[in-house]
Amino acid sequence: CDCCGGTLTSCPPGTSLSPSSWVASCYNPGDDQTYLIAYRDCCGKQTCGRCSCLNTEGELPVYRPEFS
């Protein structure tokens, strides 16, 4: 959401963090560890139109070691 004014840890203006989250697990064969992933959507507005919303179905998430 950074192109609409949000960040990795905050929602864009006019939206709010969802009270519920998506939870999944992810196995990393590099360190033989399974990680629990939780994701919360920003709710309250449609897309801002300043960035494209591409269908990412089937894509893998970006690994961010600074947040693990």
Short mmCIF file of C-alpha atoms in Angstrom, two decimals:
data_model
loop_
_atom_site.label_atom_id
_atom_site.label_comp_id
_atom_site.label_asym_id
_atom_site.label_seq_id
_atom_site.Cartn_x
_atom_site.Cartn_y
_atom_site.Cartn_z
CA CYS A 1 0.00 0.00 0.00
CA ASP A 2 2.98 2.37 -0.07
CA CYS A 3 1.94 4.00 -3.36
CA CYS A 4 -1.35 5.00 -1.68
CA GLY A 5 0.21 6.37 1.52
CA GLY A 6 0.50 3.22 3.61
CA THR A 7 3.60 1.41 4.82
CA LEU A 8 4.57 -2.13 5.78
CA THR A 9 3.12 -1.51 9.25
CA SER A 10 0.35 1.08 8.65
CA CYS A 11 -2.70 1.46 6.42
CA PRO A 12 -3.20 4.29 3.90
CA PRO A 13 -5.20 7.36 5.00
CA GLY A 14 -8.95 6.71 5.12
CA THR A 15 -8.53 3.00 5.81
CA SER A 16 -8.17 0.94 8.95
CA LEU A 17 -6.55 -2.34 9.88
CA SER A 18 -8.88 -5.32 9.72
CA PRO A 19 -9.73 -6.80 13.15
CA SER A 20 -9.11 -10.31 11.78
CA SER A 21 -6.11 -11.78 10.00
CA TRP A 22 -5.17 -14.45 7.49
CA VAL A 23 -2.88 -17.08 8.99
CA ALA A 24 -0.76 -19.65 7.17
CA SER A 25 2.47 -21.56 7.54
CA CYS A 26 5.48 -21.46 5.26
CA TYR A 27 8.32 -23.99 5.09
CA ASN A 28 11.80 -22.67 4.26
CA PRO A 29 14.00 -25.52 2.98
CA GLY A 30 17.07 -23.28 3.32
CA ASP A 31 16.97 -23.44 7.12
CA ASP A 32 14.58 -26.41 7.52
CA GLN A 33 12.16 -24.23 9.52
CA THR A 34 8.41 -23.72 9.29
CA TYR A 35 7.21 -20.16 9.90
CA LEU A 36 3.77 -18.93 10.92
CA ILE A 37 2.64 -16.03 8.71
CA ALA A 38 -0.16 -13.63 9.71
CA TYR A 39 -1.50 -10.95 7.38
CA ARG A 40 -4.08 -8.24 8.07
CA ASP A 41 -5.83 -6.31 5.31
CA CYS A 42 -6.47 -2.57 5.24
CA CYS A 43 -10.22 -1.93 4.93
CA GLY A 44 -12.48 1.02 4.23
CA LYS A 45 -11.62 2.20 0.72
CA GLN A 46 -11.27 0.90 -2.80
CA THR A 47 -7.86 1.08 -4.45
CA CYS A 48 -6.43 4.58 -4.77
CA GLY A 49 -5.64 4.24 -8.48
CA ARG A 50 -2.02 5.40 -8.15
CA CYS A 51 -0.58 1.91 -8.47
CA SER A 52 -1.65 -1.14 -10.42
CA CYS A 53 -3.30 -4.03 -8.66
CA LEU A 54 -2.02 -7.13 -10.35
CA ASN A 55 -3.39 -10.59 -9.75
CA THR A 56 -0.70 -12.29 -7.68
CA GLU A 57 -2.46 -15.64 -7.31
CA GLY A 58 0.14 -18.37 -7.07
CA GLU A 59 3.08 -16.02 -6.45
CA LEU A 60 5.30 -16.49 -3.43
CA PRO A 61 5.63 -13.78 -0.77
CA VAL A 62 8.76 -11.67 -0.48
CA TYR A 63 11.04 -12.90 2.30
CA ARG A 64 11.84 -10.07 4.74
CA PRO A 65 14.55 -11.33 7.17
CA GLU A 66 14.44 -8.07 9.16
CA PHE A 67 10.90 -8.98 10.30
CA SER A 68 11.50 -12.64 11.18
#
